[in-house]
Coordinates of C-alpha atoms and ligand atoms in Angstrom, one line a residue:
M140 CA 16.1 11.5 21.7
S141 CA 13.5 14.1 22.8
K142 CA 10.8 15.4 20.5
V143 CA 11.6 18.6 18.5
K144 CA 9.8 21.5 20.2
I145 CA 8.0 23.6 17.6
G146 CA 6.7 27.2 17.9
I147 CA 4.2 28.2 15.2
V148 CA 4.0 31.9 14.1
G149 CA 0.4 32.6 12.8
S150 CA -2.8 31.1 14.0
R151 CA -5.1 30.7 11.1
F152 CA -5.4 28.4 8.0
Q153 CA -1.9 27.0 7.6
A154 CA -1.1 27.1 11.3
D155 CA -4.1 24.8 11.9
C156 CA -2.8 22.5 9.2
I157 CA 0.7 22.4 10.8
A158 CA -0.6 21.8 14.3
A159 CA -3.0 19.0 13.2
S160 CA -0.2 17.5 11.0
V161 CA 2.3 17.4 13.8
R162 CA -0.3 15.6 16.0
M163 CA -0.8 13.0 13.3
M164 CA 2.8 11.9 13.4
P165 CA 3.8 12.7 17.0
D166 CA 6.8 10.5 17.4
E167 CA 9.4 13.1 16.4
A168 CA 7.9 16.5 17.3
E169 CA 5.4 18.5 19.3
V170 CA 4.0 22.0 19.1
V171 CA 4.7 23.8 22.4
A172 CA 3.9 27.4 21.6
V173 CA 2.1 29.7 19.2
A174 CA 2.4 33.4 18.4
S175 CA -0.1 35.6 16.6
P176 CA -0.7 39.3 16.7
T177 CA -4.6 39.5 16.6
P178 CA -5.8 39.7 20.2
G179 CA -7.2 36.5 21.4
N180 CA -6.3 34.4 18.3
A181 CA -3.1 32.8 19.7
E182 CA -4.9 31.9 22.9
A183 CA -7.9 30.4 21.1
F184 CA -5.5 28.5 18.8
A185 CA -3.5 27.1 21.8
K186 CA -6.8 26.0 23.4
R187 CA -8.0 24.3 20.1
H188 CA -4.8 22.3 19.7
G189 CA -3.8 21.7 23.3
I190 CA -0.7 23.9 23.1
A191 CA 0.8 25.1 26.4
K192 CA 2.0 28.6 25.6
H193 CA 0.7 31.5 23.5
Y194 CA 2.2 34.9 22.7
G195 CA 0.9 38.0 20.9
D196 CA 4.3 39.0 19.5
Y197 CA 6.5 36.4 17.6
H198 CA 9.6 38.0 19.2
A199 CA 8.4 36.6 22.6
L200 CA 8.1 33.2 21.1
L201 CA 11.7 33.5 19.7
R202 CA 12.9 34.2 23.3
D203 CA 11.2 31.0 24.6
P204 CA 14.2 28.7 25.3
E205 CA 12.0 25.6 24.9
V206 CA 11.3 26.3 21.2
E207 CA 13.8 24.8 18.8
L208 CA 12.0 25.1 15.5
I209 CA 9.8 27.8 14.2
S210 CA 7.0 27.2 11.6
V211 CA 6.3 30.4 9.8
T212 CA 2.7 30.6 8.7
A213 CA 2.4 34.4 8.4
P214 CA 1.6 36.3 5.1
N215 CA 4.4 36.1 2.5
R216 CA 5.7 39.6 3.2
M217 CA 6.5 38.5 6.8
H218 CA 8.5 35.4 5.8
A219 CA 11.9 37.0 5.5
P220 CA 11.8 39.2 8.6
I221 CA 10.5 36.4 10.8
T222 CA 13.0 33.9 9.4
I223 CA 15.9 36.3 9.9
D224 CA 14.9 37.1 13.5
A225 CA 14.4 33.4 14.2
A226 CA 17.9 32.6 12.9
R227 CA 19.4 35.3 15.0
A228 CA 17.6 33.8 18.0
G229 CA 19.2 30.4 17.2
K230 CA 15.9 28.7 16.1
H231 CA 15.6 26.4 13.1
V232 CA 13.0 27.5 10.6
V233 CA 10.3 25.8 8.5
C234 CA 9.1 28.5 6.1
E235 CA 5.8 28.2 4.3
K236 CA 5.6 28.8 0.5
P237 CA 6.6 30.9 -1.3
L238 CA 9.9 31.3 0.5
C239 CA 9.6 35.1 0.4
V240 CA 8.7 38.0 -1.9
T241 CA 12.1 39.1 -3.5
L242 CA 15.3 37.3 -4.5
E243 CA 17.3 39.6 -2.2
E244 CA 15.1 38.3 0.7
A245 CA 15.8 34.7 -0.3
D246 CA 19.5 35.4 -0.2
A247 CA 19.3 37.2 3.2
M248 CA 17.3 34.3 4.7
I249 CA 19.7 31.7 3.5
E250 CA 22.7 33.7 4.7
A251 CA 21.2 34.4 8.1
C252 CA 20.4 30.8 8.7
A253 CA 23.8 29.6 7.5
K254 CA 25.5 32.2 9.7
A255 CA 23.5 31.1 12.7
G256 CA 24.1 27.4 12.0
V257 CA 20.3 26.7 11.9
L258 CA 18.3 24.9 9.2
L259 CA 16.1 26.8 6.8
L260 CA 13.5 24.3 5.6
Y261 CA 11.2 25.1 2.8
A262 CA 7.7 23.7 3.3
E263 CA 6.9 22.2 -0.1
E264 CA 4.5 19.4 0.9
L265 CA 4.1 18.1 -2.6
F266 CA 7.5 16.4 -2.1
F267 CA 5.8 14.3 0.5
A268 CA 2.3 13.8 -1.0
P269 CA 2.0 9.9 -1.0
K270 CA 0.5 9.7 -4.5
Y271 CA 3.1 12.1 -6.0
V272 CA 5.9 10.3 -4.2
K273 CA 4.7 7.0 -5.8
A274 CA 4.7 8.6 -9.2
K275 CA 8.3 9.8 -8.7
Q276 CA 9.4 6.4 -7.4
M277 CA 8.0 4.8 -10.6
A278 CA 9.7 7.4 -12.8
D279 CA 13.0 6.9 -11.0
E280 CA 12.7 3.1 -11.5
G281 CA 12.4 3.8 -15.3
A282 CA 8.7 2.9 -15.5
F283 CA 8.0 5.7 -18.1
G284 CA 11.4 5.6 -19.9
R285 CA 12.8 9.1 -20.5
V286 CA 10.3 11.5 -18.9
H287 CA 9.9 14.4 -21.3
L288 CA 6.9 16.2 -19.8
V289 CA 5.6 16.7 -16.3
K290 CA 2.4 18.7 -15.6
Q291 CA 1.2 20.0 -12.2
G292 CA -1.9 22.0 -11.6
E293 CA -3.4 23.6 -8.6
K294 CA -6.7 25.4 -8.9
H295 CA -9.4 26.7 -6.6
S296 CA -12.0 29.5 -6.3
G297 CA -9.6 32.0 -4.7
P298 CA -7.8 32.6 -1.4
H299 CA -9.6 32.8 2.0
S300 CA -7.8 35.8 3.4
D301 CA -7.7 39.4 2.1
W302 CA -3.9 39.7 2.2
F303 CA -3.5 37.2 -0.7
W304 CA -5.4 39.5 -3.0
D305 CA -3.2 42.5 -2.1
V306 CA -0.1 42.1 -4.2
D307 CA 1.9 44.4 -1.9
Q308 CA 1.6 41.7 0.8
S309 CA 1.5 38.6 -1.4
G310 CA 3.9 39.6 -4.2
G311 CA 1.7 38.3 -7.0
G312 CA -1.5 36.4 -7.8
A313 CA -2.3 32.7 -8.5
L314 CA 1.1 32.1 -10.0
M315 CA 2.9 33.3 -6.9
D316 CA 0.4 31.6 -4.5
L317 CA -0.2 28.3 -6.3
G318 CA 2.4 28.1 -9.1
C319 CA 5.2 28.0 -6.5
H320 CA 4.1 24.4 -5.8
G321 CA 4.1 23.4 -9.4
I322 CA 7.5 24.9 -10.1
A323 CA 9.0 23.1 -7.2
F324 CA 7.2 19.9 -8.1
C325 CA 8.5 19.8 -11.7
W326 CA 12.0 20.7 -10.6
W327 CA 12.0 18.0 -7.9
F328 CA 10.4 15.4 -10.1
L329 CA 12.9 15.8 -12.9
G330 CA 15.9 15.4 -10.5
K331 CA 16.5 19.0 -9.5
Q332 CA 18.3 19.7 -12.7
K333 CA 19.1 23.2 -14.1
I334 CA 16.3 25.2 -15.6
K335 CA 17.1 26.7 -19.1
S336 CA 14.1 28.9 -19.7
V337 CA 10.6 30.0 -18.6
Y338 CA 7.6 31.1 -20.5
A339 CA 4.3 32.2 -18.9
Q340 CA 0.9 33.5 -20.0
L341 CA -1.0 35.3 -17.3
S342 CA -4.3 37.1 -17.1
T343 CA -6.9 38.4 -14.7
Q344 CA -10.1 36.9 -16.0
V345 CA -12.5 37.2 -13.1
H346 CA -11.2 39.1 -10.1
G347 CA -10.1 42.4 -11.6
A348 CA -12.2 44.4 -9.1
R349 CA -10.6 42.7 -6.2
T350 CA -6.9 42.3 -7.1
Q351 CA -4.1 43.5 -9.3
G352 CA -2.9 39.9 -9.3
D353 CA -3.1 37.3 -12.0
D354 CA -6.0 34.8 -11.4
E355 CA -5.1 32.5 -14.4
A356 CA -1.6 31.3 -15.1
V357 CA 0.1 28.8 -17.4
T358 CA 3.9 28.5 -17.0
I359 CA 6.2 26.3 -19.2
I360 CA 9.6 25.4 -17.8
E361 CA 12.4 24.1 -20.0
F362 CA 14.9 21.9 -18.2
E363 CA 18.6 21.3 -19.1
N364 CA 17.9 17.8 -20.5
G365 CA 15.1 19.2 -22.8
A366 CA 12.2 18.0 -20.6
L367 CA 9.3 20.3 -20.0
G368 CA 7.3 21.2 -17.0
I369 CA 3.9 22.8 -17.4
V370 CA 2.3 24.4 -14.4
E371 CA -1.4 25.5 -14.5
N372 CA -2.9 27.7 -11.8
S373 CA -6.3 29.3 -11.3
W374 CA -8.2 31.3 -8.7
N375 CA -11.4 30.8 -10.8
R376 CA -12.3 27.1 -10.3
P377 CA -15.4 26.7 -8.1
G378 CA -16.1 23.2 -6.7
G379 CA -13.2 22.7 -4.3
M380 CA -9.5 22.4 -4.5
D381 CA -8.1 20.6 -7.6
D382 CA -4.5 19.4 -7.3
S383 CA -3.2 16.9 -9.9
I384 CA -0.2 15.8 -12.0
E385 CA 0.5 14.1 -15.3
V386 CA 3.8 12.5 -16.2
F387 CA 4.8 11.4 -19.7
G388 CA 7.8 9.4 -21.0
D389 CA 8.6 7.4 -24.1
K390 CA 7.7 4.2 -22.3
G391 CA 4.6 5.2 -20.4
Q392 CA 2.7 7.8 -18.4
T393 CA 0.9 8.2 -15.1
Y394 CA -1.9 10.5 -13.8
A395 CA -2.6 11.4 -10.2
D396 CA -5.5 13.4 -8.9
M397 CA -4.5 14.1 -5.3
L398 CA -7.9 15.0 -3.9
M399 CA -10.8 14.1 -6.1
G400 CA -9.0 10.9 -7.0
N401 CA -8.9 10.0 -3.3
A402 CA -12.4 11.1 -2.6
L403 CA -15.8 9.4 -2.2
P404 CA -18.0 10.3 -5.2
T405 CA -21.0 11.4 -3.1
Y406 CA -24.6 12.6 -3.7
S407 CA -26.5 14.3 -1.0
E408 CA -29.7 16.4 -1.3
V409 CA -29.3 17.9 2.2
G410 CA -25.6 18.4 2.5
F411 CA -23.2 17.6 5.3
G412 CA -20.3 19.2 7.2
Y413 CA -17.2 19.4 5.0
A414 CA -16.1 18.0 1.6
V415 CA -12.7 19.5 0.7
E416 CA -10.8 22.7 0.9
K417 CA -12.5 25.7 -0.9
A418 CA -15.7 23.7 -1.7
A419 CA -18.6 26.1 -1.2
S420 CA -21.3 23.5 -1.0
T421 CA -21.9 19.8 0.1
T422 CA -25.2 19.3 -1.7
G423 CA -25.7 17.5 -5.0
W424 CA -22.6 15.6 -6.3
T425 CA -19.5 16.3 -4.3
Y426 CA -16.1 14.7 -3.7
P427 CA -15.4 14.6 0.1
V428 CA -11.8 13.7 0.7
F429 CA -10.6 11.7 3.7
E430 CA -7.3 12.2 5.5
E431 CA -6.8 15.5 3.7
H432 CA -3.6 16.5 5.4
W433 CA -2.1 13.0 4.9
N434 CA -2.9 13.1 1.1
Y435 CA -1.1 16.4 0.9
G436 CA 1.9 15.1 2.8
F437 CA 1.9 17.7 5.6
P438 CA 2.4 15.2 8.5
Q439 CA 5.2 13.4 6.5
E440 CA 6.8 16.8 5.7
M441 CA 6.9 17.9 9.4
R442 CA 8.2 14.5 10.5
H443 CA 11.0 14.8 8.0
F444 CA 11.9 18.3 9.1
A445 CA 11.9 17.3 12.7
R446 CA 14.3 14.4 11.9
C447 CA 16.5 16.9 10.0
V448 CA 16.7 19.0 13.1
R449 CA 17.9 15.9 15.0
G450 CA 20.4 15.0 12.2
K451 CA 18.6 11.8 11.3
E452 CA 17.8 12.9 7.8
T453 CA 19.1 15.4 5.2
P454 CA 16.6 18.1 4.1
I455 CA 15.1 17.4 0.7
S456 CA 13.6 20.9 0.6
D457 CA 15.5 23.9 1.9
G458 CA 16.2 27.6 1.4
E459 CA 17.9 26.8 -1.9
T460 CA 14.8 25.1 -3.2
G461 CA 12.8 28.2 -2.3
R462 CA 15.3 30.4 -4.1
V463 CA 15.1 28.2 -7.3
V464 CA 11.3 28.7 -7.2
Q465 CA 11.6 32.4 -6.5
E466 CA 13.9 32.9 -9.6
V467 CA 11.4 31.0 -11.8
L468 CA 8.5 33.2 -10.4
Y469 CA 10.5 36.3 -11.4
A470 CA 11.2 34.8 -14.8
A471 CA 7.5 33.8 -15.3
Y472 CA 6.2 37.3 -14.4
A473 CA 8.8 38.9 -16.7
S474 CA 8.0 36.5 -19.5
A475 CA 4.3 37.4 -19.3
G476 CA 5.2 41.0 -19.3
L477 CA 7.5 40.8 -22.3
G478 CA 5.6 38.1 -24.2
R479 CA 8.7 35.9 -24.7
K480 CA 10.8 33.2 -23.1
I481 CA 13.2 34.2 -20.4
T482 CA 16.4 32.3 -20.1
L483 CA 17.9 31.6 -16.7
P484 CA 19.9 32.6 -14.7
F485 CA 17.5 35.6 -14.3
R486 CA 18.3 37.7 -11.3
P487 CA 17.3 41.3 -11.7
G488 CA 18.0 43.3 -8.6
G489 CA 15.8 45.9 -6.8
I490 CA 12.5 44.5 -7.9
G491 CA 9.9 45.2 -5.2
K492 CA 7.8 42.1 -5.9
P493 CA 7.6 39.5 -8.7
I494 CA 4.4 40.8 -10.2
D495 CA 6.0 44.2 -10.9
L496 CA 7.9 42.4 -13.7
W497 CA 4.5 41.6 -15.4
K498 CA 2.9 45.0 -14.8
R499 CA 5.9 47.0 -15.8
P500 CA 7.6 45.0 -18.6
E501 CA 10.1 47.8 -19.2
L502 CA 11.6 46.9 -15.9
A503 CA 12.3 43.3 -17.0
L504 CA 13.6 44.6 -20.4
T505 CA 16.2 46.8 -18.9
L506 CA 17.3 44.1 -16.5
S507 CA 17.1 40.9 -18.5
Ligands
NAD740 N1 1.6 24.7 1.8 C1 0.4 25.1 1.6 O1 -0.3 24.4 0.9 C2 -0.1 26.3 2.1 C3 -1.5 26.5 2.3 C4 -2.0 27.7 2.8 C5 -1.1 28.7 3.1 N2 0.2 28.5 2.9 C6 1.1 29.7 3.2 O2 1.1 29.9 4.6 C7 1.2 31.3 4.8 C8 0.0 31.7 5.7 O3 -1.2 31.5 4.9 P1 -2.6 31.3 5.6 O4 -3.5 30.7 4.6 O5 -2.4 30.6 6.9 O6 -3.0 32.8 5.9 P2 -4.1 33.3 7.0 O7 -4.5 34.6 6.6 O8 -5.1 32.2 7.2 O9 -3.2 33.4 8.3 C9 -2.1 34.3 8.4 C10 -1.7 34.3 9.9 O10 -0.5 35.1 10.0 C11 -0.7 36.0 11.1 N3 0.1 37.2 10.9 C12 -0.2 38.3 10.2 N4 0.8 39.2 10.3 C13 1.7 38.7 11.2 C14 2.8 39.2 11.8 N5 3.3 40.4 11.5 N6 3.5 38.4 12.7 C15 3.0 37.2 13.0 N7 1.9 36.7 12.5 C16 1.2 37.4 11.6 C17 -2.2 36.3 11.1 O11 -2.6 36.8 12.3 C18 -2.8 34.9 10.8 O12 -2.8 34.1 12.0 C19 1.3 32.0 3.5 O13 2.6 32.2 3.2 C20 0.7 31.0 2.5 O14 1.2 31.1 1.2 C21 0.7 27.4 2.5

């Protein structure tokens, strides 16, 4: 069977990651086109990655008959319109995290893709990160007995692009940007069971001059069987990306540090090219990571999605996954606003963006 032909929307950070990742596992897919609105960017991206076609407007990419699958790497606010347009054009969609900004958008994206008979695949790469997959395999084998606590943390020094800091474009701060990973991870790790309640403590500790968003977040998720997920996120941790998990059961536990734990403890007085995402310096003691995309699971994720398009595998992360995460994000922001646990289902309508539920707690009160 021929390789799945991918078109990428966006040409910067995550687009580079997707293009490089598809090249790492080229047996099932290839990137054939890119679209990005900033003049010159799509062309430069195509040149960098050896991609044949480039467009300024993503609508032109959607009209390209060769493209079967769209990878959406545009800012969060654009996820829903691009996905819905892609579905109408008959293209399968891989949407970056978070799925979208509002629950209504999540519903509309799922509906549009179902109606068009195309796949909506939610790009949660932690489901494919080799270390985390190993932890889940051991847990599923019973290695830790009954797992009662799963922790996931993602922390760094703050996003690279301005739009992340503008809550109107992003929908929220560190919780929205990084917590979406941990929420999905705990839910997946514990067998995708129902979520009973959510409690969150949010604050803006460092970046108040730059953003209305939270830059510190702790979220506690209570699952139907009584197990807990704890998700810790920060935009205030210099020193490079920190992504790690801890799993506890009555018969054992495991710890996995995705990046530093797979790095070379290194000392250099003069520095070198690159250590790890968001590390500002390579002098002194650093933790340069090798095979960064592989450790995250991006190539494995894109291979799985391509195989789903060919009907060889069933999606383990789809629009429904993204909607579960979206509902927990709503509940977490509302919880922080009200200072109490929020029980699920929690589906307030007409919210402009999740962070509004934190900033205007009365909104959550009238709707919860
Ligand atoms: N899975 C992960 O770990 C991960 C990592 C980084 C980013 N992301 C997600 O990927 C998405 C993009 O993030 P990024 O870091 O690449 O941001 P970025 O700012 O580096 O790049 C955004 C890209 O979107 C393009 N864009 C902006 N408006 C557009 C429009 N109207 N139509 C088409 N393209 C448009 C920009 O030109 C740019 O190329 C975000 O949703 C982010 O949350 C996921």
